[in-house]
Amino acid sequence: MSFEDEKQRFLNMPPEEKRSFYKGKVTTLDQICTWSEYWDKNKSNITKTVEKAEKVDETLAKKVCMWQGDITSLEIDAIVNAANSSLLGGGGVDGAIHRAAGPYLRKECATLKGCKVGEAKITGGYELPAKYIIHTVGPQGEKSDKLKECYENSLTLAKENRLRTIAFPCISTGIYGYPQRPAAKVAISTVKKFLLDNKDTVDRVIFCLFLDTDKDIYEELLQKYFALD
């Protein structure tokens, strides 16, 4: 069977049937708190002095989440893969996504002829709970313009394909060596601007975190960029 046929088979498959292909526990959107919900539950414990907090409408705060867990488990429209330029798989998140999606993902990726730093390309999700995978290549080292492009181009690709829920890993902060806090600032500020400019095209953006240190950073920065009170 060609990857095109397999891709369509999975895209047209009912969620209940598709879940049987994923080896782990599936995480649905209703299991993840929005930033608004998270703040209401935890503000007495996490309030810090945040300089120049940027107040937002609660509607906007309901469109973002920070969640610590396995990005491959998410049953949403699209997850973002922090890929290498070949798009043929690698270590970390990239390898985990390829293993969970199955062999047809690599076959489709081989037709895309790679991906430049900052660009984004889309494939099917195959055996993943997510319908699609958006692959982007982050910069090596602290290059804010290129990291910003990763988030912008991934979100634009989601918009063009009418995908309303998307999850990002912490792009470039692993072996590519981008410091965690500066990377988080780029991620959150870029997502916020996109949401302000495209209020009706996205329902939820999930910042999928792995390390406890990432959780602490995102918790603080979300207070700044999506302040509610």
GROMACS .gro file of C-alpha atoms in nm:
model
  229
    1MET     CA    1   0.000   0.000   0.000
    2SER     CA    2   0.132   0.349  -0.083
    3PHE     CA    3   0.180   0.607   0.190
    4GLU     CA    4  -0.094   0.818   0.025
    5ASP     CA    5  -0.347   0.538   0.067
    6GLU     CA    6  -0.233   0.465   0.421
    7LYS     CA    7  -0.243   0.834   0.509
    8GLN     CA    8  -0.603   0.869   0.392
    9ARG     CA    9  -0.701   0.547   0.568
   10PHE     CA   10  -0.585   0.685   0.902
   11LEU     CA   11  -0.727   1.032   0.841
   12ASN     CA   12  -1.070   0.882   0.772
   13MET     CA   13  -1.055   0.633   1.060
   14PRO     CA   14  -1.290   0.683   1.359
   15PRO     CA   15  -1.100   0.789   1.675
   16GLU     CA   16  -1.198   0.473   1.861
   17GLU     CA   17  -1.043   0.254   1.594
   18LYS     CA   18  -0.733   0.468   1.556
   19ARG     CA   19  -0.660   0.455   1.929
   20SER     CA   20  -0.599   0.081   1.898
   21PHE     CA   21  -0.285   0.149   1.690
   22TYR     CA   22  -0.118   0.367   1.953
   23LYS     CA   23   0.081   0.160   2.202
   24GLY     CA   24   0.051   0.395   2.500
   25LYS     CA   25  -0.228   0.581   2.676
   26VAL     CA   26  -0.404   0.841   2.461
   27THR     CA   27  -0.443   1.196   2.598
   28THR     CA   28  -0.754   1.384   2.487
   29LEU     CA   29  -0.794   1.761   2.479
   30ASP     CA   30  -1.040   1.767   2.768
   31GLN     CA   31  -0.772   1.617   2.993
   32ILE     CA   32  -0.551   1.925   2.953
   33CYS     CA   33  -0.619   2.247   3.144
   34THR     CA   34  -0.620   2.575   2.958
   35TRP     CA   35  -0.397   2.846   3.102
   36SER     CA   36  -0.711   3.016   3.238
   37GLU     CA   37  -0.814   2.698   3.423
   38TYR     CA   38  -0.460   2.630   3.543
   39TRP     CA   39  -0.429   2.984   3.679
   40ASP     CA   40  -0.762   2.963   3.865
   41LYS     CA   41  -0.655   2.639   4.032
   42ASN     CA   42  -0.297   2.730   4.117
   43LYS     CA   43  -0.260   3.108   4.141
   44SER     CA   44  -0.231   3.107   4.520
   45ASN     CA   45   0.070   2.877   4.493
   46ILE     CA   46   0.244   3.013   4.185
   47THR     CA   47   0.200   3.390   4.205
   48LYS     CA   48   0.531   3.564   4.155
   49THR     CA   49   0.635   3.921   4.092
   50VAL     CA   50   0.613   3.951   3.715
   51GLU     CA   51   0.736   4.279   3.572
   52LYS     CA   52   0.532   4.440   3.297
   53ALA     CA   53   0.264   4.170   3.292
   54GLU     CA   54   0.060   4.182   2.972
   55LYS     CA   55  -0.309   4.157   3.056
   56VAL     CA   56  -0.524   3.957   2.816
   57ASP     CA   57  -0.889   3.873   2.776
   58GLU     CA   58  -0.980   3.538   2.930
   59THR     CA   59  -1.086   3.414   2.584
   60LEU     CA   60  -0.722   3.433   2.476
   61ALA     CA   61  -0.601   3.264   2.794
   62LYS     CA   62  -0.832   2.973   2.715
   63LYS     CA   63  -0.651   2.912   2.386
   64VAL     CA   64  -0.313   2.820   2.541
   65CYS     CA   65  -0.199   2.539   2.767
   66MET     CA   66   0.120   2.416   2.923
   67TRP     CA   67   0.123   2.042   2.970
   68GLN     CA   68   0.394   1.805   3.087
   69GLY     CA   69   0.376   1.472   2.909
   70ASP     CA   70   0.437   1.266   2.596
   71ILE     CA   71   0.355   1.464   2.283
   72THR     CA   72   0.296   1.143   2.087
   73SER     CA   73  -0.006   1.064   2.308
   74LEU     CA   74  -0.206   1.371   2.214
   75GLU     CA   75  -0.531   1.314   2.026
   76ILE     CA   76  -0.550   1.652   1.852
   77ASP     CA   77  -0.532   1.791   1.500
   78ALA     CA   78  -0.153   1.832   1.483
   79ILE     CA   79   0.162   1.783   1.684
   80VAL     CA   80   0.485   1.958   1.591
   81ASN     CA   81   0.799   1.757   1.540
   82ALA     CA   82   1.134   1.917   1.623
   83ALA     CA   83   1.292   1.751   1.321
   84ASN     CA   84   1.633   1.754   1.159
   85SER     CA   85   1.684   1.883   0.806
   86SER     CA   86   1.651   1.537   0.648
   87LEU     CA   87   1.304   1.479   0.799
   88LEU     CA   88   1.391   1.108   0.812
   89GLY     CA   89   1.396   1.068   1.188
   90GLY     CA   90   1.654   1.116   1.460
   91GLY     CA   91   1.682   1.122   1.837
   92GLY     CA   92   1.467   1.276   2.109
   93VAL     CA   93   1.119   1.392   2.016
   94ASP     CA   94   1.190   1.332   1.647
   95GLY     CA   95   1.273   0.965   1.700
   96ALA     CA   96   0.980   0.912   1.936
   97ILE     CA   97   0.734   1.057   1.683
   98HIS     CA   98   0.870   0.844   1.399
   99ARG     CA   99   0.858   0.525   1.609
  100ALA     CA  100   0.501   0.591   1.725
  101ALA     CA  101   0.371   0.693   1.380
  102GLY     CA  102   0.505   0.384   1.206
  103PRO     CA  103   0.702   0.323   0.883
  104TYR     CA  104   0.474   0.513   0.644
  105LEU     CA  105   0.574   0.842   0.805
  106ARG     CA  106   0.932   0.801   0.687
  107LYS     CA  107   0.806   0.711   0.339
  108GLU     CA  108   0.606   1.032   0.316
  109CYS     CA  109   0.890   1.240   0.464
  110ALA     CA  110   1.127   1.102   0.199
  111THR     CA  111   0.914   1.272  -0.069
  112LEU     CA  112   0.945   1.617   0.095
  113LYS     CA  113   1.313   1.658   0.006
  114GLY     CA  114   1.419   1.784   0.345
  115CYS     CA  115   1.344   2.103   0.532
  116LYS     CA  116   1.548   2.417   0.595
  117VAL     CA  117   1.595   2.577   0.936
  118GLY     CA  118   1.283   2.776   1.024
  119GLU     CA  119   1.064   2.611   0.761
  120ALA     CA  120   0.771   2.379   0.832
  121LYS     CA  121   0.622   2.088   0.636
  122ILE     CA  122   0.317   1.872   0.703
  123THR     CA  123   0.252   1.496   0.687
  124GLY     CA  124  -0.011   1.256   0.807
  125GLY     CA  125   0.000   1.130   1.163
  126TYR     CA  126  -0.053   0.764   1.068
  127GLU     CA  127  -0.053   0.548   1.386
  128LEU     CA  128  -0.035   0.849   1.617
  129PRO     CA  129  -0.352   0.976   1.788
  130ALA     CA  130  -0.286   1.314   1.618
  131LYS     CA  131  -0.422   1.353   1.264
  132TYR     CA  132  -0.118   1.538   1.130
  133ILE     CA  133   0.246   1.607   1.208
  134ILE     CA  134   0.399   1.944   1.131
  135HIS     CA  135   0.776   1.910   1.100
  136THR     CA  136   1.000   2.210   1.164
  137VAL     CA  137   1.377   2.241   1.193
  138GLY     CA  138   1.502   2.458   1.476
  139PRO     CA  139   1.828   2.652   1.483
  140GLN     CA  140   2.144   2.528   1.649
  141GLY     CA  141   2.227   2.777   1.920
  142GLU     CA  142   2.045   3.097   2.015
  143LYS     CA  143   1.908   3.242   1.691
  144SER     CA  144   1.579   3.404   1.783
  145ASP     CA  145   1.473   3.500   1.430
  146LYS     CA  146   1.500   3.141   1.307
  147LEU     CA  147   1.326   2.997   1.613
  148LYS     CA  148   1.045   3.249   1.569
  149GLU     CA  149   1.007   3.131   1.208
  150CYS     CA  150   0.962   2.773   1.331
  151TYR     CA  151   0.660   2.873   1.539
  152GLU     CA  152   0.518   3.117   1.284
  153ASN     CA  153   0.547   2.877   0.990
  154SER     CA  154   0.405   2.584   1.188
  155LEU     CA  155   0.103   2.790   1.296
  156THR     CA  156   0.053   2.924   0.945
  157LEU     CA  157   0.062   2.571   0.807
  158ALA     CA  158  -0.197   2.465   1.063
  159LYS     CA  159  -0.417   2.757   0.964
  160GLU     CA  160  -0.385   2.679   0.592
  161ASN     CA  161  -0.492   2.319   0.658
  162ARG     CA  162  -0.777   2.423   0.889
  163LEU     CA  163  -0.624   2.252   1.191
  164ARG     CA  164  -0.758   2.403   1.511
  165THR     CA  165  -0.552   2.229   1.780
  166ILE     CA  166  -0.173   2.208   1.779
  167ALA     CA  167   0.100   2.109   2.025
  168PHE     CA  168   0.461   2.225   2.029
  169PRO     CA  169   0.760   2.063   2.198
  170CYS     CA  170   1.040   2.290   2.324
  171ILE     CA  171   1.206   2.337   1.986
  172SER     CA  172   1.589   2.351   1.978
  173THR     CA  173   1.641   2.330   2.356
  174GLY     CA  174   1.783   1.977   2.352
  175ILE     CA  175   2.097   1.883   2.164
  176TYR     CA  176   2.064   2.198   1.950
  177GLY     CA  177   2.164   2.397   2.257
  178TYR     CA  178   1.913   2.683   2.264
  179PRO     CA  179   1.887   2.805   2.628
  180GLN     CA  180   1.550   2.711   2.778
  181ARG     CA  181   1.430   3.048   2.901
  182PRO     CA  182   1.511   3.254   2.588
  183ALA     CA  183   1.355   2.978   2.376
  184ALA     CA  184   1.038   2.985   2.587
  185LYS     CA  185   1.013   3.363   2.547
  186VAL     CA  186   1.028   3.328   2.169
  187ALA     CA  187   0.772   3.046   2.171
  188ILE     CA  188   0.517   3.219   2.394
  189SER     CA  189   0.548   3.566   2.243
  190THR     CA  190   0.522   3.431   1.888
  191VAL     CA  191   0.218   3.219   1.970
  192LYS     CA  192   0.052   3.512   2.145
  193LYS     CA  193   0.097   3.740   1.844
  194PHE     CA  194  -0.041   3.473   1.611
  195LEU     CA  195  -0.347   3.422   1.832
  196LEU     CA  196  -0.412   3.795   1.848
  197ASP     CA  197  -0.390   3.817   1.469
  198ASN     CA  198  -0.591   3.498   1.407
  199LYS     CA  199  -0.847   3.486   1.686
  200ASP     CA  200  -1.097   3.265   1.506
  201THR     CA  201  -0.865   3.011   1.341
  202VAL     CA  202  -0.714   2.828   1.640
  203ASP     CA  203  -0.888   2.670   1.936
  204ARG     CA  204  -0.589   2.554   2.138
  205VAL     CA  205  -0.210   2.576   2.135
  206ILE     CA  206  -0.040   2.336   2.375
  207PHE     CA  207   0.314   2.388   2.499
  208CYS     CA  208   0.420   2.029   2.559
  209LEU     CA  209   0.693   2.022   2.822
  210PHE     CA  210   0.923   1.742   2.928
  211LEU     CA  211   1.151   1.878   3.202
  212ASP     CA  212   1.045   2.022   3.537
  213THR     CA  213   1.269   2.321   3.464
  214ASP     CA  214   1.066   2.389   3.147
  215LYS     CA  215   0.746   2.375   3.351
  216ASP     CA  216   0.878   2.636   3.596
  217ILE     CA  217   0.987   2.865   3.311
  218TYR     CA  218   0.659   2.839   3.120
  219GLU     CA  219   0.454   2.885   3.436
  220GLU     CA  220   0.632   3.214   3.504
  221LEU     CA  221   0.631   3.342   3.146
  222LEU     CA  222   0.268   3.258   3.084
  223GLN     CA  223   0.187   3.476   3.384
  224LYS     CA  224   0.364   3.759   3.207
  225TYR     CA  225   0.235   3.717   2.851
  226PHE     CA  226  -0.117   3.594   2.937
  227ALA     CA  227  -0.184   3.773   3.266
  228LEU     CA  228  -0.542   3.749   3.390
  229ASP     CA  229  -0.533   3.944   3.719
   0.00000   0.00000   0.00000
